[in-house]
PDB file of C-alpha atoms in Angstrom:
ATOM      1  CA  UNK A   1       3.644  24.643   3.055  1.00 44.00           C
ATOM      2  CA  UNK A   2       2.159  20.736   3.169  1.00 50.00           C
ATOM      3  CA  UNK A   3       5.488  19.419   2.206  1.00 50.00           C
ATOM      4  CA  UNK A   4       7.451  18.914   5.488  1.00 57.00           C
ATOM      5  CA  UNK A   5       4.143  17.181   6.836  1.00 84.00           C
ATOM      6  CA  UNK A   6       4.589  15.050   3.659  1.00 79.00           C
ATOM      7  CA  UNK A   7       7.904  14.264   3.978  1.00 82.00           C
ATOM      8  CA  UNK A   8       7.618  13.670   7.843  1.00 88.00           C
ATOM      9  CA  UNK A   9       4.592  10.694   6.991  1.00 91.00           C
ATOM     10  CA  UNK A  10       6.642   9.269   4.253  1.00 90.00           C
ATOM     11  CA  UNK A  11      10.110   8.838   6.655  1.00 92.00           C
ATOM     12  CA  UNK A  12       7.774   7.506   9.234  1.00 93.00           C
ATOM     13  CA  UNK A  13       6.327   5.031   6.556  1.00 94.00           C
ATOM     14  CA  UNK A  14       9.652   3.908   5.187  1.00 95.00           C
ATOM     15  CA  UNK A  15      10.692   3.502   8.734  1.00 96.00           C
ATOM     16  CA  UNK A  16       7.519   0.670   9.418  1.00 97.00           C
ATOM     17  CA  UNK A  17       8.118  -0.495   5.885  1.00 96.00           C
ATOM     18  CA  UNK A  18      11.920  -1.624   6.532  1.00 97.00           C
ATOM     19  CA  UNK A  19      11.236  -2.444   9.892  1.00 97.00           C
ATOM     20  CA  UNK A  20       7.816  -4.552   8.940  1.00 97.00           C
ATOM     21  CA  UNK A  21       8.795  -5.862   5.515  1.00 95.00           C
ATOM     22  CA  UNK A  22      12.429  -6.223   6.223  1.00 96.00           C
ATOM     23  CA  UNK A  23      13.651  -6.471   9.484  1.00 97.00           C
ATOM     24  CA  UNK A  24      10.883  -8.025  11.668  1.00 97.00           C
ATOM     25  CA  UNK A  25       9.617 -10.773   8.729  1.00 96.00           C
ATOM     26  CA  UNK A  26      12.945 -11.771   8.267  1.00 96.00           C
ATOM     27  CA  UNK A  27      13.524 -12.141  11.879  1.00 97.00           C
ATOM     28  CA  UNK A  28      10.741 -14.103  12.285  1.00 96.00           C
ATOM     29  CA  UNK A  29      11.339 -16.082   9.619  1.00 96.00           C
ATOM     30  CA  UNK A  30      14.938 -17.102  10.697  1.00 96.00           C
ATOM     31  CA  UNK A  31      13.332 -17.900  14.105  1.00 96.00           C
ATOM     32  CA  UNK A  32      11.058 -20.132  12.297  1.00 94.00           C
ATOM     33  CA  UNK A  33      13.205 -21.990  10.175  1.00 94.00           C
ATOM     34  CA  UNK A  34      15.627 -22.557  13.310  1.00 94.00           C
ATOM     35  CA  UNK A  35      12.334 -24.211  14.951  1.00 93.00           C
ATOM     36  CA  UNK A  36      10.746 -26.123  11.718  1.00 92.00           C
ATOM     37  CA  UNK A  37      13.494 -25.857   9.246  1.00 92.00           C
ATOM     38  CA  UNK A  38      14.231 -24.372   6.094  1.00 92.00           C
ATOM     39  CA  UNK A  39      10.980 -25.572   4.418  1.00 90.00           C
ATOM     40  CA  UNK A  40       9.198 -23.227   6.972  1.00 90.00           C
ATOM     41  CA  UNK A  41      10.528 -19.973   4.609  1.00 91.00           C
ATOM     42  CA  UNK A  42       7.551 -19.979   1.268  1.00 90.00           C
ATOM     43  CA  UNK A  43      10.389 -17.870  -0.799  1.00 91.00           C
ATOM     44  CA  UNK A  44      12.523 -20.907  -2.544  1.00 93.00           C
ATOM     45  CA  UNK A  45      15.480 -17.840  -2.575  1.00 94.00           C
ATOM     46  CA  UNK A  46      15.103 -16.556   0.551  1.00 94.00           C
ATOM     47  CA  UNK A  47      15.830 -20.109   1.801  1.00 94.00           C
ATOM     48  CA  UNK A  48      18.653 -20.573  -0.171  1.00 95.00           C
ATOM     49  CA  UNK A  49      19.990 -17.206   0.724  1.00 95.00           C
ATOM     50  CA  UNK A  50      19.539 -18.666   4.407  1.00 95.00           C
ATOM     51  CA  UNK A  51      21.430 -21.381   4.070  1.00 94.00           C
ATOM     52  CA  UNK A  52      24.446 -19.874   1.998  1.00 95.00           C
ATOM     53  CA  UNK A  53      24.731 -16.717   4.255  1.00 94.00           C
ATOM     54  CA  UNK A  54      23.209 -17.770   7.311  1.00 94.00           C
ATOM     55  CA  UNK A  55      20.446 -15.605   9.357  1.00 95.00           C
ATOM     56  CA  UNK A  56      23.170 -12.701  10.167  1.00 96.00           C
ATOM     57  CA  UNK A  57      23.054 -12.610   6.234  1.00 96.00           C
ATOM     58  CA  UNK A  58      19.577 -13.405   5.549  1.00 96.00           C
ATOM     59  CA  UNK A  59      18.380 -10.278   7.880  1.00 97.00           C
ATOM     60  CA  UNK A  60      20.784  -7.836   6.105  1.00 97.00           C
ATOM     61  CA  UNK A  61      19.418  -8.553   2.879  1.00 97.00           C
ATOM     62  CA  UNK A  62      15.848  -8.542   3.825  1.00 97.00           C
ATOM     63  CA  UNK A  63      16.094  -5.031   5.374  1.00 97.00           C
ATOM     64  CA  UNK A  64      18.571  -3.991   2.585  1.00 97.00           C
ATOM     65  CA  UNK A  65      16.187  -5.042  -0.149  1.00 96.00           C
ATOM     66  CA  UNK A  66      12.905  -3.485   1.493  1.00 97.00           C
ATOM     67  CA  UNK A  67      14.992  -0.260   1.851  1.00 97.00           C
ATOM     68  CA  UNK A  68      15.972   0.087  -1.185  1.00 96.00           C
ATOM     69  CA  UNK A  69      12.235  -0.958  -2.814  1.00 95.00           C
ATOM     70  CA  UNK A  70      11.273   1.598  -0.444  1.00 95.00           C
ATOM     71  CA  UNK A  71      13.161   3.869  -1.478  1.00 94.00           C
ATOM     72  CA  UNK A  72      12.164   3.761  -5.168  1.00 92.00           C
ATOM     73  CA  UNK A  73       9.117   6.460  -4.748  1.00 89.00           C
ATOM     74  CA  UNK A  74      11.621   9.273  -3.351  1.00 87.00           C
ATOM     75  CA  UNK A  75      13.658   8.902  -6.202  1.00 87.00           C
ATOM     76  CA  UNK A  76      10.905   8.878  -9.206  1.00 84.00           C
ATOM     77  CA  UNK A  77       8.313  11.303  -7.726  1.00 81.00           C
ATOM     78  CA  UNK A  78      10.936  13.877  -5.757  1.00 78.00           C
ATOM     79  CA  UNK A  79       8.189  16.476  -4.335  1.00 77.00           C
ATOM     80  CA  UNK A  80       4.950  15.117  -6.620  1.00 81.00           C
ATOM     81  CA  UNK A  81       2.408  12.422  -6.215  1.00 86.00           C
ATOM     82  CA  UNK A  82       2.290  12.347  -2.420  1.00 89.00           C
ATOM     83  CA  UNK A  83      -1.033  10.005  -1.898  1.00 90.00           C
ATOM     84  CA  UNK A  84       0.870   7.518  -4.372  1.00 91.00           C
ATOM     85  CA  UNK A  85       3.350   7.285  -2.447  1.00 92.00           C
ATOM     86  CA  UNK A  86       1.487   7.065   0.548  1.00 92.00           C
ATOM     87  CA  UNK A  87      -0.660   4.236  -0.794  1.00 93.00           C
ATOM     88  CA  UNK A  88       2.981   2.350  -2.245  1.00 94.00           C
ATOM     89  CA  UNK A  89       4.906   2.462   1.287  1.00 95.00           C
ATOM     90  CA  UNK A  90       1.631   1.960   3.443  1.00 95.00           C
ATOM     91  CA  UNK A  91       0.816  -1.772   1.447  1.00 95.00           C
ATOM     92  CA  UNK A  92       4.557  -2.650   2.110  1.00 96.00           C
ATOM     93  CA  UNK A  93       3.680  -1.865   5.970  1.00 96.00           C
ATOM     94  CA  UNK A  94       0.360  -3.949   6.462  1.00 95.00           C
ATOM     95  CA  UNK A  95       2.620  -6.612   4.045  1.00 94.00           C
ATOM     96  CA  UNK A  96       5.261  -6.694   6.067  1.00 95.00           C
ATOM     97  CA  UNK A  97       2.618  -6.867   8.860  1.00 95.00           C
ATOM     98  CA  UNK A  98       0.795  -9.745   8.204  1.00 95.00           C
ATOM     99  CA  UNK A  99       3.884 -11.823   6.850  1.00 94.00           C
ATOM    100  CA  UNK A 100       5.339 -11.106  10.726  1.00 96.00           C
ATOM    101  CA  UNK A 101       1.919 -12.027  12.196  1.00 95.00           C
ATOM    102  CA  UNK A 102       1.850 -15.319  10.391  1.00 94.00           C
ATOM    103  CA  UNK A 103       5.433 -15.887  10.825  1.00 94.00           C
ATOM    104  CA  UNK A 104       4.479 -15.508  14.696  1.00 95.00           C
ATOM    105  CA  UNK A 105       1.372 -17.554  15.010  1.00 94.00           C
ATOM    106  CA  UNK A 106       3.450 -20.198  12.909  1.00 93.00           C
ATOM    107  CA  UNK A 107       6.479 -19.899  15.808  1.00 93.00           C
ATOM    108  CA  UNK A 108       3.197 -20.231  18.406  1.00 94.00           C
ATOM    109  CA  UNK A 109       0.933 -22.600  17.592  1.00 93.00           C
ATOM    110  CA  UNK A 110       2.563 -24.336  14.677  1.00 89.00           C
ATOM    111  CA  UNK A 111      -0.075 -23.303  12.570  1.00 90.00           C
ATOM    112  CA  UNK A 112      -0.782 -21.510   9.094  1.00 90.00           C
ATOM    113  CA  UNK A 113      -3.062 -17.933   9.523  1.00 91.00           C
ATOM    114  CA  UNK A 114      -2.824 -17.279   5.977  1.00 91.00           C
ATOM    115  CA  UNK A 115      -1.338 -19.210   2.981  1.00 92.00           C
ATOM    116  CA  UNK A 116       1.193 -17.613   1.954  1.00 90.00           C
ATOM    117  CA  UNK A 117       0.529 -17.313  -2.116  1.00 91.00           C
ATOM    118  CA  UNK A 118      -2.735 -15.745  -0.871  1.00 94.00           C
ATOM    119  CA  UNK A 119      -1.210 -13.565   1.380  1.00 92.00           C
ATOM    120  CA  UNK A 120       1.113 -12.480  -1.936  1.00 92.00           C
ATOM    121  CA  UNK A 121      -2.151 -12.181  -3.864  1.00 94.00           C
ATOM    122  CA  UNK A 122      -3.506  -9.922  -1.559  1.00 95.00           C
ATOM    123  CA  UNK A 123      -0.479  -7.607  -0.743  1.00 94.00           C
ATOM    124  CA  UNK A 124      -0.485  -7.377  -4.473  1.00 95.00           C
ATOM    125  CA  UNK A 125      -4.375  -6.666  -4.973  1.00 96.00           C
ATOM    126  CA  UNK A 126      -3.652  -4.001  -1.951  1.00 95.00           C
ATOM    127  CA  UNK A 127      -0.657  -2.270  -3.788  1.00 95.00           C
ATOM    128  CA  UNK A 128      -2.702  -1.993  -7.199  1.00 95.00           C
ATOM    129  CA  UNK A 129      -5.794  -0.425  -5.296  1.00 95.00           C
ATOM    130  CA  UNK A 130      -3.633   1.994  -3.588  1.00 94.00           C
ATOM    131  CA  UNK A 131      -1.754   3.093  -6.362  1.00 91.00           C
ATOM    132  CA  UNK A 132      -5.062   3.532  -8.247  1.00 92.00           C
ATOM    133  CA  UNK A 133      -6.357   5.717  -5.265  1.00 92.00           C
ATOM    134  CA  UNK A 134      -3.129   7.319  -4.779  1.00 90.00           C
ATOM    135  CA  UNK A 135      -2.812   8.461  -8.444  1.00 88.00           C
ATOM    136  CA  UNK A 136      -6.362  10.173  -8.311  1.00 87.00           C
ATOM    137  CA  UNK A 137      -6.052  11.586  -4.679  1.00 87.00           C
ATOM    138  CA  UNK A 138      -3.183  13.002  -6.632  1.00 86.00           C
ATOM    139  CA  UNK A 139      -4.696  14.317  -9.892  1.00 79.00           C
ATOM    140  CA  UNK A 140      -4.712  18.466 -10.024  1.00 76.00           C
ATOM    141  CA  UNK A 141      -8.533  20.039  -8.902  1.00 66.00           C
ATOM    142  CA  UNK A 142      -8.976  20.717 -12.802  1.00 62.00           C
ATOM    143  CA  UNK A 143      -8.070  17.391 -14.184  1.00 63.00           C
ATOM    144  CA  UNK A 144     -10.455  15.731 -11.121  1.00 60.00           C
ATOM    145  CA  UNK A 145     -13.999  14.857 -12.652  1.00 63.00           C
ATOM    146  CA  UNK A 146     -16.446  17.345 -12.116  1.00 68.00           C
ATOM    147  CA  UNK A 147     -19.554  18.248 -13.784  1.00 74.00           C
ATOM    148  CA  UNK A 148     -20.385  22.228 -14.618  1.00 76.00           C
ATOM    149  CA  UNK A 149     -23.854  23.584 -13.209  1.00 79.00           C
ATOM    150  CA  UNK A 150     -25.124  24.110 -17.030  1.00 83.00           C
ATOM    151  CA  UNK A 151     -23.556  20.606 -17.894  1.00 82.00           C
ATOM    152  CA  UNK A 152     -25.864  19.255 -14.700  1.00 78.00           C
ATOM    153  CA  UNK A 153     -29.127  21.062 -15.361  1.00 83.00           C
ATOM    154  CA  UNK A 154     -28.771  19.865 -19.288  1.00 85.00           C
ATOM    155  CA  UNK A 155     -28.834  15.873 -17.873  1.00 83.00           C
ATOM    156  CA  UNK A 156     -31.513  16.488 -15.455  1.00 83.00           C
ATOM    157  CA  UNK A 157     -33.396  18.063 -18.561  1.00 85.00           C
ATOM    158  CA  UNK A 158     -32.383  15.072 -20.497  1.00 84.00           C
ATOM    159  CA  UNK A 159     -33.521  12.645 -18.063  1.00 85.00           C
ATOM    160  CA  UNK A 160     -36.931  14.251 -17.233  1.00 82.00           C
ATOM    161  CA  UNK A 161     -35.977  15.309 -14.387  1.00 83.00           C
ATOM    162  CA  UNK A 162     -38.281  17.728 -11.522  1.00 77.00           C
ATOM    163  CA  UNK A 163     -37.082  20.963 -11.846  1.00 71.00           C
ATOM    164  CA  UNK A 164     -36.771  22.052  -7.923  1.00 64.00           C
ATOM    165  CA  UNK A 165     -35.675  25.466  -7.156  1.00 60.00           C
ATOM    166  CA  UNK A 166     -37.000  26.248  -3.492  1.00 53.00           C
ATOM    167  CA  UNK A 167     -38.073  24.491  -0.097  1.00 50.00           C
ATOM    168  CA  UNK A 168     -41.883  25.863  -0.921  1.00 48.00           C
ATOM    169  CA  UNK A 169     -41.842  23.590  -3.795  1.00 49.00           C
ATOM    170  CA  UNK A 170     -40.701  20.570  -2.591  1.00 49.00           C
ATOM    171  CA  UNK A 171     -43.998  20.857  -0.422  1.00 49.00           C
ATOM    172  CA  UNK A 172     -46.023  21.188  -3.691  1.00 49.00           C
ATOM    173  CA  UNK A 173     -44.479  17.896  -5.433  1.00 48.00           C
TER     174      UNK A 173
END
């Protein structure tokens, strides 16, 4: 049975995800606004949450909240739509991913890698293109778009198509 497999990649996922997305951006991000101040965080909340509960604070709500948006495929898909869920927790890791990365070459070199309302753009494109692949990795084999043989031969009729049966013919044409 697939499902313990399943359920083993989507704990390891959630694991990255919280530890990406909410534990490691937001403890780059309190280094960074320690070293450039709070104008360094792009999140107009997340800076206010900084300075009204500190970076003890900060850190618990950032892994809090990725946990718990995390944790929102368990809950509506229980056993079902495995790839979707793949694809949601997997664009929350490479999200959480580059937001740390930037975070770090900002901490580095002072410097920008990636804006970051494109970096939102993209972790947003990314989400929508895996939850599009997820939900048809995840459609049933008879609901998945296939052609019949008689369906087939009918187009290439259609469409004045060769009619090739054997290897001896393809000699011949």
């Amino acid at each position: 049975m697939p499902l313990p497999c399943w359920r083993c990649m989507h704990i390891a996922l959630f694991v990255a995800g919280t530890l990406t997305f909410g534990f490691l951006d937001a403890f780059t991000a309190v280094l960074m606004m320690e070293e450039y101040g709070i104008g360094a965080e792009f999140n107009p909340l997340m800076r206010l949450l900084f300075l009204m509960q500190g970076a003890t604070g900060f850190i618990a709500f950032k892994v809090l909240a990725a946990a718990l948006i995390l944790s929102v495929p368990f809950l509506l898909y229980k056993n079902a739509m495995q790839w979707t869920k793949m694809g949601f927790l997997s664009a929350f890791v490479i999200g959480g991913a580059v937001a740390v990365m930037n975070n770090c070459a900002v901490l580095t070199t002072g410097r920008i890698l990636v804006e970051p309302g494109i970096a939102v753009g993209w972790f947003l494109v990314v989400m929508l293109v895996a939850l599009q692949m997820g939900e048809v990795m995840d459609l049933p084999e008879e609901k998945k778009f296939r052609i019949s043989d008689e369906r087939w031969a009918r187009m290439k009729l259609e469409m004045g198509y060769p009619e090739v049966s054997t290897g001896s013919n393809l000699a011949s044409h």
